[in-house]
Amino acid sequence: MKKNAILLLLGLSAAIATPAQETGRYNQYYYQRSSLFEELPIDSNDIVFVGNSITDNCEWHELLDNPDIKNRGIGTDVSMGVYDRLNPITDGKPAKIFLMIGINDVLHDLSTDSIMGNITRIVQKIRRETPSTRLYLQSLLPFNSSFGKFSKLAGKEPQIVEINQRLKQLAATEQCTYIDIYSHLTAPGTATLDPAYTNDGLHLLGNAYLVWKAILLPYLK
C-alpha cells in the first residue's frame, strides 16, 4: 500500500511538471530561461514580447521606453517551446502580448502546416485563458543567405512568405492583430533581409530594431 502511494505521488509530480522541470525536449538555455520566467510575475499592466533569439536579443523596455514591457524571448525557441511555457504568461493576464515565432521551426524542416498548427494552438490558448489580453501576431522576418550562415534556411524564403500570409489569415480568424515587420526589413526590390540590418543573415543589428520600434509604436499607445 505504501509503495502504491509513493508511485501515485511520483505520477502526480510528473503530471504537473513545468517546462523548466522537464529534460531532454529542448536545450539547456531554454530550461534556464523558462525557469527564470516562472519566478518573475506578469500582471495585467504588462506588455509581453514572446519569441526566439530575435526577441531575446532586444532590450524592449529600453527601446520602447516603457517599464511595463517584459521580454519573454528565448534564443533557439520553436513554436511548441512557446506553447509549453505559456502558463506563467497567461496566468498574469497581461494587457498585451506581441508574438513572433516560427523561423527556427523552418530551420528544423517543419512543414508550414505543422508550424501553423502549433501557432494556432498558442493563439487559441491565449484567447481562451486570458481573453482580455490584446494579442499581436508579428510576421516572420526575411532571411539573407549571402552571409553563408544558417544554410538550412537557404531556399526557404517562399515558405517564410507563405507562413506570413497564413499568420495574417489566422489573425483575422482569431480576432487578433497581424503586424507586418517583414516588408520593412527587406532589401529594396528583393525578398531578402537587407544586409544593412544584419551581420549573419538572420539576427538583427540595432538599426533594424529602430525600424521595428517605429512599426510598433502605434500599437503601444
CSV table of C-alpha atoms in Angstrom, one decimal:
chain,number,residue,atom,x,y,z
A,1,MET,CA,0.0,0.0,0.0
A,2,LYS,CA,2.8,2.4,0.9
A,3,LYS,CA,4.6,1.6,-2.3
A,4,ASN,CA,1.5,2.3,-4.3
A,5,ALA,CA,1.0,5.7,-2.6
A,6,ILE,CA,4.6,6.7,-3.4
A,7,LEU,CA,4.1,5.7,-7.0
A,8,LEU,CA,0.9,7.8,-7.1
A,9,LEU,CA,2.7,10.8,-5.7
A,10,LEU,CA,5.5,10.4,-8.3
A,11,GLY,CA,3.0,10.2,-11.0
A,12,LEU,CA,1.2,13.4,-9.9
A,13,SER,CA,4.5,15.2,-9.7
A,14,ALA,CA,5.3,14.2,-13.3
A,15,ALA,CA,1.9,15.3,-14.4
A,16,ILE,CA,2.3,18.9,-13.1
A,17,ALA,CA,5.9,19.3,-14.1
A,18,THR,CA,6.6,22.8,-15.5
A,19,PRO,CA,8.7,23.2,-18.7
A,20,ALA,CA,11.7,24.1,-16.6
A,21,GLN,CA,11.4,20.8,-14.7
A,22,GLU,CA,11.3,18.7,-17.9
A,23,THR,CA,14.5,17.4,-19.5
A,24,GLY,CA,15.6,16.5,-23.0
A,25,ARG,CA,12.9,18.1,-25.2
A,26,TYR,CA,14.7,21.4,-25.5
A,27,ASN,CA,18.2,22.7,-24.9
A,28,GLN,CA,19.7,23.9,-21.6
A,29,TYR,CA,19.3,27.6,-22.4
A,30,TYR,CA,15.6,27.0,-22.9
A,31,TYR,CA,15.2,25.5,-19.4
A,32,GLN,CA,17.4,28.1,-17.8
A,33,ARG,CA,15.3,31.0,-19.2
A,34,SER,CA,11.9,29.3,-18.8
A,35,SER,CA,12.7,28.5,-15.1
A,36,LEU,CA,13.6,32.2,-14.6
A,37,PHE,CA,10.4,33.3,-16.2
A,38,GLU,CA,8.4,31.0,-13.9
A,39,GLU,CA,9.7,33.1,-11.0
A,40,LEU,CA,9.1,36.5,-12.5
A,41,PRO,CA,5.5,37.6,-12.2
A,42,ILE,CA,3.4,39.0,-15.0
A,43,ASP,CA,0.5,41.3,-14.2
A,44,SER,CA,-2.4,43.0,-16.0
A,45,ASN,CA,-0.4,46.1,-16.8
A,46,ASP,CA,2.4,44.3,-18.6
A,47,ILE,CA,3.2,44.1,-22.3
A,48,VAL,CA,4.9,40.9,-23.1
A,49,PHE,CA,7.2,40.1,-26.0
A,50,VAL,CA,7.3,36.4,-26.7
A,51,GLY,CA,9.6,34.7,-29.3
A,52,ASN,CA,13.0,33.3,-30.0
A,53,SER,CA,16.5,34.9,-30.2
A,54,ILE,CA,15.3,37.7,-32.4
A,55,THR,CA,13.1,38.8,-29.5
A,56,ASP,CA,15.5,37.7,-26.8
A,57,ASN,CA,18.3,39.9,-28.2
A,58,CYS,CA,16.4,43.2,-27.7
A,59,GLU,CA,16.1,45.4,-24.6
A,60,TRP,CA,12.5,46.1,-25.4
A,61,HIS,CA,11.7,48.2,-22.3
A,62,GLU,CA,14.5,50.5,-23.1
A,63,LEU,CA,13.9,50.6,-26.8
A,64,LEU,CA,10.3,51.4,-26.3
A,65,ASP,CA,10.8,53.5,-23.1
A,66,ASN,CA,8.2,51.5,-21.2
A,67,PRO,CA,8.9,49.8,-17.9
A,68,ASP,CA,5.8,47.6,-18.2
A,69,ILE,CA,7.3,45.7,-21.1
A,70,LYS,CA,8.6,42.2,-20.3
A,71,ASN,CA,10.9,40.2,-22.6
A,72,ARG,CA,10.0,36.5,-22.8
A,73,GLY,CA,12.2,35.6,-25.7
A,74,ILE,CA,14.4,32.5,-25.6
A,75,GLY,CA,17.1,32.0,-28.2
A,76,THR,CA,16.6,28.9,-30.3
A,77,ASP,CA,13.0,28.6,-29.2
A,78,VAL,CA,10.4,26.9,-31.5
A,79,SER,CA,6.6,27.2,-31.7
A,80,MET,CA,6.0,24.2,-29.4
A,81,GLY,CA,8.5,25.6,-27.0
A,82,VAL,CA,6.5,28.7,-26.7
A,83,TYR,CA,3.3,26.7,-26.2
A,84,ASP,CA,4.9,24.7,-23.4
A,85,ARG,CA,5.9,27.8,-21.4
A,86,LEU,CA,2.8,29.9,-21.8
A,87,ASN,CA,1.2,29.3,-18.4
A,88,PRO,CA,3.4,31.8,-16.5
A,89,ILE,CA,2.4,34.4,-19.1
A,90,THR,CA,-1.3,33.7,-19.4
A,91,ASP,CA,-1.7,33.3,-15.7
A,92,GLY,CA,-0.8,37.0,-15.3
A,93,LYS,CA,-3.5,38.2,-17.7
A,94,PRO,CA,-1.1,40.8,-19.4
A,95,ALA,CA,-2.5,43.8,-21.2
A,96,LYS,CA,-0.8,42.9,-24.5
A,97,ILE,CA,1.2,40.1,-26.0
A,98,PHE,CA,3.4,40.5,-29.0
A,99,LEU,CA,4.3,37.1,-30.5
A,100,MET,CA,6.9,36.3,-33.2
A,101,ILE,CA,7.8,32.6,-33.6
A,102,GLY,CA,8.4,30.1,-36.3
A,103,ILE,CA,11.8,30.7,-38.0
A,104,ASN,CA,13.5,28.0,-36.0
A,105,ASP,CA,10.8,25.6,-37.0
A,106,VAL,CA,11.6,26.4,-40.6
A,107,LEU,CA,15.3,25.8,-39.9
A,108,HIS,CA,14.4,22.4,-38.5
A,109,ASP,CA,12.4,21.5,-41.6
A,110,LEU,CA,8.9,21.6,-40.2
A,111,SER,CA,6.2,21.9,-42.7
A,112,THR,CA,4.1,25.1,-42.9
A,113,ASP,CA,1.1,23.1,-41.8
A,114,SER,CA,2.9,21.9,-38.7
A,115,ILE,CA,4.2,25.3,-37.8
A,116,MET,CA,0.8,27.0,-38.3
A,117,GLY,CA,-0.9,24.2,-36.3
A,118,ASN,CA,1.4,25.0,-33.4
A,119,ILE,CA,1.0,28.7,-33.6
A,120,THR,CA,-2.8,28.2,-33.8
A,121,ARG,CA,-2.6,26.3,-30.5
A,122,ILE,CA,-0.6,29.2,-29.0
A,123,VAL,CA,-3.2,31.8,-30.1
A,124,GLN,CA,-6.2,29.7,-29.0
A,125,LYS,CA,-4.7,29.1,-25.6
A,126,ILE,CA,-4.0,32.8,-25.1
A,127,ARG,CA,-7.5,33.7,-26.3
A,128,ARG,CA,-9.1,31.1,-24.1
A,129,GLU,CA,-7.1,31.7,-20.9
A,130,THR,CA,-6.7,35.5,-21.0
A,131,PRO,CA,-9.4,36.8,-23.3
A,132,SER,CA,-8.8,40.4,-22.1
A,133,THR,CA,-5.3,40.4,-23.5
A,134,ARG,CA,-4.7,42.1,-26.8
A,135,LEU,CA,-2.7,39.7,-29.0
A,136,TYR,CA,-0.5,40.8,-31.8
A,137,LEU,CA,0.9,38.3,-34.3
A,138,GLN,CA,4.1,39.6,-35.8
A,139,SER,CA,5.3,38.3,-39.2
A,140,LEU,CA,8.5,36.2,-39.6
A,141,LEU,CA,11.4,38.3,-40.7
A,142,PRO,CA,13.2,37.9,-44.1
A,143,PHE,CA,16.5,35.9,-44.4
A,144,ASN,CA,19.7,36.7,-46.3
A,145,SER,CA,21.7,33.6,-47.4
A,146,SER,CA,24.6,35.7,-48.8
A,147,PHE,CA,26.3,35.6,-45.4
A,148,GLY,CA,26.8,31.8,-45.7
A,149,LYS,CA,25.3,31.0,-42.3
A,150,PHE,CA,22.1,29.1,-41.3
A,151,SER,CA,22.4,27.1,-44.6
A,152,LYS,CA,19.3,25.1,-43.8
A,153,LEU,CA,17.2,28.3,-44.3
A,154,ALA,CA,18.7,28.9,-47.8
A,155,GLY,CA,16.0,28.4,-50.4
A,156,LYS,CA,13.1,28.5,-47.9
A,157,GLU,CA,12.3,32.2,-48.5
A,158,PRO,CA,9.0,31.2,-50.1
A,159,GLN,CA,8.0,29.2,-47.0
A,160,ILE,CA,8.6,32.3,-44.9
A,161,VAL,CA,6.3,34.3,-47.2
A,162,GLU,CA,3.6,31.6,-47.0
A,163,ILE,CA,3.7,31.5,-43.2
A,164,ASN,CA,3.3,35.2,-43.1
A,165,GLN,CA,0.3,35.0,-45.4
A,166,ARG,CA,-1.2,32.4,-43.1
A,167,LEU,CA,-0.4,34.3,-40.0
A,168,LYS,CA,-2.4,37.2,-41.4
A,169,GLN,CA,-5.3,34.9,-42.1
A,170,LEU,CA,-5.0,33.4,-38.6
A,171,ALA,CA,-5.1,36.8,-37.0
A,172,ALA,CA,-8.3,37.6,-38.9
A,173,THR,CA,-9.9,34.3,-37.8
A,174,GLU,CA,-8.9,34.6,-34.2
A,175,GLN,CA,-9.7,38.3,-33.9
A,176,CYS,CA,-6.2,39.5,-33.1
A,177,THR,CA,-3.9,41.9,-34.9
A,178,TYR,CA,-1.3,41.0,-37.6
A,179,ILE,CA,1.8,43.2,-37.8
A,180,ASP,CA,3.9,43.1,-40.9
A,181,ILE,CA,7.6,43.5,-39.9
A,182,TYR,CA,8.9,41.5,-42.9
A,183,SER,CA,8.4,44.0,-45.7
A,184,HIS,CA,10.1,46.8,-43.7
A,185,LEU,CA,13.3,44.9,-43.4
A,186,THR,CA,13.8,43.5,-46.9
A,187,ALA,CA,16.4,45.0,-49.3
A,188,PRO,CA,14.7,47.2,-51.9
A,189,GLY,CA,13.4,45.1,-54.8
A,190,THR,CA,14.1,41.8,-53.1
A,191,ALA,CA,12.7,39.2,-50.7
A,192,THR,CA,15.8,39.0,-48.6
A,193,LEU,CA,16.8,40.7,-45.3
A,194,ASP,CA,18.6,44.0,-46.1
A,195,PRO,CA,22.3,43.4,-45.3
A,196,ALA,CA,22.4,46.8,-43.6
A,197,TYR,CA,20.3,45.3,-40.9
A,198,THR,CA,22.2,42.1,-40.1
A,199,ASN,CA,25.7,40.7,-39.7
A,200,ASP,CA,24.8,37.0,-40.1
A,201,GLY,CA,21.7,37.0,-42.4
A,202,LEU,CA,19.2,36.2,-39.7
A,203,HIS,CA,19.7,38.2,-36.5
A,204,LEU,CA,19.3,41.9,-36.3
A,205,LEU,CA,21.6,44.9,-35.7
A,206,GLY,CA,20.5,47.9,-33.7
A,207,ASN,CA,19.3,49.9,-36.6
A,208,ALA,CA,16.8,47.2,-37.6
A,209,TYR,CA,15.3,47.3,-34.1
A,210,LEU,CA,14.8,51.0,-34.6
A,211,VAL,CA,12.8,50.2,-37.7
A,212,TRP,CA,10.8,47.6,-35.7
A,213,LYS,CA,10.2,50.2,-33.0
A,214,ALA,CA,8.7,52.7,-35.4
A,215,ILE,CA,6.3,50.0,-36.7
A,216,LEU,CA,5.2,49.0,-33.1
A,217,LEU,CA,4.7,52.5,-31.6
A,218,PRO,CA,1.1,52.9,-32.9
A,219,TYR,CA,0.1,49.6,-31.2
A,220,LEU,CA,1.6,50.6,-27.9
A,221,LYS,CA,-0.4,53.8,-27.4
